[in-house]
Tab-separated table of C-alpha atoms in Angstrom:
chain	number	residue	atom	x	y	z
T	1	UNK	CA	57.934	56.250	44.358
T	2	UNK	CA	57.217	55.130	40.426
T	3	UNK	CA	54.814	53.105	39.999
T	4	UNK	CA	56.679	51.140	38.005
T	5	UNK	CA	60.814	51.360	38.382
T	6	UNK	CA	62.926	49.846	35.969
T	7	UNK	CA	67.251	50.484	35.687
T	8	UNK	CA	67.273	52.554	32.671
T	9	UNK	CA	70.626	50.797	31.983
T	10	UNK	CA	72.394	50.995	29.150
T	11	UNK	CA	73.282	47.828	28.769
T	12	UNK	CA	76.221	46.913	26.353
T	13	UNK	CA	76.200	43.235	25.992
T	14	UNK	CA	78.103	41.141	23.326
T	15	UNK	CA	76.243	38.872	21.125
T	16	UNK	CA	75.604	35.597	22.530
T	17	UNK	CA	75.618	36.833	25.986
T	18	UNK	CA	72.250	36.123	28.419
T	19	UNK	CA	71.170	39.403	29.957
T	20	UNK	CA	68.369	40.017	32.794
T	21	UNK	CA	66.609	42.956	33.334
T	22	UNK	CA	64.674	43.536	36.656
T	23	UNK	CA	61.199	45.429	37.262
T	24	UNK	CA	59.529	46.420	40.176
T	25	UNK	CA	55.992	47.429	40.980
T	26	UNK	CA	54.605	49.625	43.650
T	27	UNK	CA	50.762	48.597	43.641
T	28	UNK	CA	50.431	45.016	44.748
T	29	UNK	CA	46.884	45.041	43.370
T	30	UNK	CA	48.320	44.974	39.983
T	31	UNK	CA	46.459	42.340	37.743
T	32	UNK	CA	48.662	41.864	34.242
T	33	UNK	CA	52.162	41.632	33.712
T	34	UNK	CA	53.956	42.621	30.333
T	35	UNK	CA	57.619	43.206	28.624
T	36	UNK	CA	57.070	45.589	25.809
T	37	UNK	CA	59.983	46.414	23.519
T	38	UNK	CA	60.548	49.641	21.680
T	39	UNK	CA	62.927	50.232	18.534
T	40	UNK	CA	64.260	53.852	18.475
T	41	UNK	CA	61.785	56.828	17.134
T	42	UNK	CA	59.199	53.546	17.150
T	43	UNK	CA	56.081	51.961	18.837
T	44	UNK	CA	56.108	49.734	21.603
T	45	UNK	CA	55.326	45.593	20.195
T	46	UNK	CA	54.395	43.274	22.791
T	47	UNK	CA	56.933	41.000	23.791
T	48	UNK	CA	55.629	38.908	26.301
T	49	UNK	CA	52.923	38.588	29.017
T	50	UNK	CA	54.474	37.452	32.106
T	51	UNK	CA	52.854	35.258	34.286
T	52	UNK	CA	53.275	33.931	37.750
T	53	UNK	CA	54.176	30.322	37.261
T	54	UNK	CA	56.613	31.980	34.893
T	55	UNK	CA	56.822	31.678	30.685
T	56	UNK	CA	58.999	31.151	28.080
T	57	UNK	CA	59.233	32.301	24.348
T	58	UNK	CA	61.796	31.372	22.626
T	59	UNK	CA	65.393	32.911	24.165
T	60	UNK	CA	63.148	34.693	26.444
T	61	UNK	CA	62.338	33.973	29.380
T	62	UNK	CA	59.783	36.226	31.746
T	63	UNK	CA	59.068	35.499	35.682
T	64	UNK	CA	57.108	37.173	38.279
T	65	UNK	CA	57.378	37.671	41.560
T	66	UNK	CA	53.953	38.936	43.515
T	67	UNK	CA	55.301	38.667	46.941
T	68	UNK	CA	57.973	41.054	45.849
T	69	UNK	CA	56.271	42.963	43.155
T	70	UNK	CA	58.963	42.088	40.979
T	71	UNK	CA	59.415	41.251	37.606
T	72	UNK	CA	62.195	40.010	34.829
T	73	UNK	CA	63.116	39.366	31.442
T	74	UNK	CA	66.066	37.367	30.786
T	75	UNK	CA	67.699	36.978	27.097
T	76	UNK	CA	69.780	34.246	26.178
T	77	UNK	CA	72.005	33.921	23.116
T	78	UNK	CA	71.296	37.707	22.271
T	79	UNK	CA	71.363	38.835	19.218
T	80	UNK	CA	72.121	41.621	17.274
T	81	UNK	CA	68.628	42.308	16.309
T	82	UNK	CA	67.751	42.361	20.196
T	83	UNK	CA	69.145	45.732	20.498
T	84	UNK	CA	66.047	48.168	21.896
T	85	UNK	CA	64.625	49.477	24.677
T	86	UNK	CA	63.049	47.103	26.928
T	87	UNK	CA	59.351	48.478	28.876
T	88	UNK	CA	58.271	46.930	31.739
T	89	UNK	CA	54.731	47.425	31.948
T	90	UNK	CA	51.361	47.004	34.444
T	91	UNK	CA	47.690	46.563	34.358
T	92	UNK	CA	47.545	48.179	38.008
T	93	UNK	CA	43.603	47.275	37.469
T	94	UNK	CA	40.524	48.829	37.970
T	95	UNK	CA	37.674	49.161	34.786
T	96	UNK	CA	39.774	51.053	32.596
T	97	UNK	CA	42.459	48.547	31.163
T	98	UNK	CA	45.285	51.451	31.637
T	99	UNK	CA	48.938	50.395	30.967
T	100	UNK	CA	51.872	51.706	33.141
T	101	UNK	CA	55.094	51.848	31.672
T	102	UNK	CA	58.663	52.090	33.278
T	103	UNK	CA	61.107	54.481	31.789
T	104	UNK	CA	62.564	51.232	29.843
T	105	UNK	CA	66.096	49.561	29.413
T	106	UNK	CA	68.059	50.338	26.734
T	107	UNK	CA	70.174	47.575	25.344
T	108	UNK	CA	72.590	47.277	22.973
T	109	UNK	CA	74.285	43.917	21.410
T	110	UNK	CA	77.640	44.379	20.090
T	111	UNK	CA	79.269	42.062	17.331
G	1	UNK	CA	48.965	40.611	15.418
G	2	UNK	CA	45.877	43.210	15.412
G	3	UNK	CA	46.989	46.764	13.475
G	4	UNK	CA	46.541	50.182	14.447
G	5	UNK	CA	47.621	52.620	12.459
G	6	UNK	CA	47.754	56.886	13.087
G	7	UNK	CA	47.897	59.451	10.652
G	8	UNK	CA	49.354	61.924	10.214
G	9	UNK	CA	52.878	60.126	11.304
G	10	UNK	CA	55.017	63.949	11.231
G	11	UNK	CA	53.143	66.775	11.363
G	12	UNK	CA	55.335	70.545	11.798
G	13	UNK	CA	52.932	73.112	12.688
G	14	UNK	CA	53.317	76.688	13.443
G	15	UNK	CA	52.135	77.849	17.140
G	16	UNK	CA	48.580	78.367	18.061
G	17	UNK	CA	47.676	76.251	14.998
G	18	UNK	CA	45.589	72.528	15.763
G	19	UNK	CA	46.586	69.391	14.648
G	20	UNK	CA	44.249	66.413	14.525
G	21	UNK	CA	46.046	63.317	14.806
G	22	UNK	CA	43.398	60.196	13.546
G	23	UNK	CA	43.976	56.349	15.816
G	24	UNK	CA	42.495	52.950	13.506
G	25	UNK	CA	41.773	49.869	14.657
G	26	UNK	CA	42.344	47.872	10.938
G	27	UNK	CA	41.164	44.391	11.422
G	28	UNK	CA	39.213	44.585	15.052
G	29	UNK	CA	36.589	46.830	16.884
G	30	UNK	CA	38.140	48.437	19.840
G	31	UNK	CA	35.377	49.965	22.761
G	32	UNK	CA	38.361	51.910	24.236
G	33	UNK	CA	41.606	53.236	23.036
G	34	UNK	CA	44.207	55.049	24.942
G	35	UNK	CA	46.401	58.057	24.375
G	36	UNK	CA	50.048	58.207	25.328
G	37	UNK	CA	52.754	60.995	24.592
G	38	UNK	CA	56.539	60.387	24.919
G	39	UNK	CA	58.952	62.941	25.224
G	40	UNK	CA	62.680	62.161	24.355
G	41	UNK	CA	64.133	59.445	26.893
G	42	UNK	CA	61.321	59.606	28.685
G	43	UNK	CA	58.455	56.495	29.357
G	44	UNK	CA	55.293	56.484	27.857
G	45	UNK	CA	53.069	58.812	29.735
G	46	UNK	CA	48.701	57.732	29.816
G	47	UNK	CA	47.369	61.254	28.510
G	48	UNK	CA	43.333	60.066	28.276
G	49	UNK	CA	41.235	56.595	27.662
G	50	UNK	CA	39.343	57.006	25.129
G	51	UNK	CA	35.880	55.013	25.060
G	52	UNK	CA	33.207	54.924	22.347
G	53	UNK	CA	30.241	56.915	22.221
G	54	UNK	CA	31.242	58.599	25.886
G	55	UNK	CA	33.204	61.284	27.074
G	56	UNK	CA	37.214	60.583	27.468
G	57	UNK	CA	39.060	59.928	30.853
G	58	UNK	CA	41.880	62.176	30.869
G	59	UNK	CA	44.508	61.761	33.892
G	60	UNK	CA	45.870	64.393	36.402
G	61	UNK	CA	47.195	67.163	34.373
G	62	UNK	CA	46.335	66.766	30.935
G	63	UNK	CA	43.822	69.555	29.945
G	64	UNK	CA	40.969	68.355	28.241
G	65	UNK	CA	40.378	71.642	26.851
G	66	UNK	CA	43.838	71.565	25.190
G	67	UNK	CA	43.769	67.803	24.599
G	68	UNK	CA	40.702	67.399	22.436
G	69	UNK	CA	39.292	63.522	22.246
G	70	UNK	CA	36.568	62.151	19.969
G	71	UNK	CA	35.764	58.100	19.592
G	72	UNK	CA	33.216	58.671	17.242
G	73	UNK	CA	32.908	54.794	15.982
G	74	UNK	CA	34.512	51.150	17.092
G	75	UNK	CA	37.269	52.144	14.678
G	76	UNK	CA	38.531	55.706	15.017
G	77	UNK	CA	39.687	58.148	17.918
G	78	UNK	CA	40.740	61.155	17.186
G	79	UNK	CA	43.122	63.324	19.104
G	80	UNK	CA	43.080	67.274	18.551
G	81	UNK	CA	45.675	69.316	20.317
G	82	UNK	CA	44.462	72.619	20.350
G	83	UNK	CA	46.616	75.751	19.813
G	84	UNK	CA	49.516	73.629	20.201
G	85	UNK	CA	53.045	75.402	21.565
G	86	UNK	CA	56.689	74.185	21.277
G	87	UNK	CA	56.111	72.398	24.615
G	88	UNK	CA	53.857	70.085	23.069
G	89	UNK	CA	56.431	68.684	20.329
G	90	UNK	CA	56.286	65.076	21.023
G	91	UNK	CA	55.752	61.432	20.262
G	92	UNK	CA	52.046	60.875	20.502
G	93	UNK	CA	51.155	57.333	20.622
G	94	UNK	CA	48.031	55.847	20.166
G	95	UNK	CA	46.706	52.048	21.616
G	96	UNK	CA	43.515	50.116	21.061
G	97	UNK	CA	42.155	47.310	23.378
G	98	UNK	CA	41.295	43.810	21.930
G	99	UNK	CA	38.167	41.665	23.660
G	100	UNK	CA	41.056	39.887	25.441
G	101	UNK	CA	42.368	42.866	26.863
G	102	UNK	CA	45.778	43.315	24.813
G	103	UNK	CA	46.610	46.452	23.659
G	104	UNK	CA	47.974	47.019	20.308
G	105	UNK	CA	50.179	50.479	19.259
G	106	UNK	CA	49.526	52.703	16.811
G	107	UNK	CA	53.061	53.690	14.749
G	108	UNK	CA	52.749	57.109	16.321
G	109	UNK	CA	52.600	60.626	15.489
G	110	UNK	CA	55.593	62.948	15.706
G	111	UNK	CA	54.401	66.642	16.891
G	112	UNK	CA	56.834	69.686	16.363
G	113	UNK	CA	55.474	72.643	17.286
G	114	UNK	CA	57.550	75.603	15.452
């Protein structure tokens, strides 16, 4: 099992439309929560940490589940400029600091 | 944000030539950077941590031999792949840690290995 198991999608959504995208984590000792997004041939930014009691930024909205090692990102009013690939990523702990990432979920909005 | 930059960003090499590939933290000192490499499609895969002034961590199957790591200062890591093949064209990414534990991205470095 991944450690870290996202649907890889793709996701055609028109713009306007609210999209969620769903996470799950195998190691339940996992300390940090984070939505990264990635532009083609780019860099992963930081979206969002995602916390238990849940968070908001904007159209985006992040949630975590511990009992169910799950996590999600919903978008509303999307936006043509939201089109990327979407990482779901873990601290799974430990000294070092070291990221996980899922495969990622493309998305694309259409006009 | 904090910035990280990498240079070179392309690099086309011939095989069994080395290509240093140089990770900045800009506007922060970072004790530990990491090394990712991403292959087409594929997630971000940890290659090595990479902490100042000590030896590198490299995970399960990444030769350290091959995979050459140096964190000389607070500001600079540098990644050498050594006699690098076609198999090693990639997308190597590098990250550096903040105090508060966020890690910013380099822009990456595109490999191709003729």
């Amino acid at each position: 099992r991944k450690e870290v198991e996202q649907d890889p999608g793709p996701f055609n959504v028109p713009e306007g439309a609210t999209v969620a995208f769903n996470c799950t984590y195998s190691n339940s000792a996992s300390q940090s929560f984070f939505w990264y997004r990635q532009d083609c041939r780019k860099e992963p930014k930081l979206l969002m940490s995602v916390y238990s009691s849940g968070n908001e930024d904007g159209r985006f909205t992040a949630q975590l589940n511990r009992a169910s090692q799950y996590i999600s990102l919903l978008i509303r009013d999307s936006k043509l400029s939201d089109s990327a690939t979407y990482l779901c990523v873990v601290n799974p702990g430990g000294g070092a600091q070291k990221l996980v990432f899922g495969q990622g979920t493309r998305l694309t909005i259409n006009p | 944000g904090a910035v990280v930059s990498q240079h070179p960003s392309r690099v086309i090499c011939k095989s069994g030539t080395s290509v240093k590939i140089e990770c900045r933290s800009l506007d922060f000192q970072a004790t530990t950077m990491f090394w990712y490499r991403q292959f087409p499609k594929k997630s971000l895969m940890l290659m090595a941590t990479s902490n100042e002034g000590s030896k590198a961590t490299y995970e399960q199957g990444v030769e350290k031999d091959k995979f050459l790591i140096n964190h000389a200062s607070l500001t600079l890591s540098t990644l050498t792949v050594t006699s690098a093949h076609p198999e090693d064209s990639s997308f190597y990414i590098c990250s550096a840690r903040t105090v508060t534990d966020t890690q910013y991205f380099g822009p990456g470095t595109r490999l191709t290995v003729l």
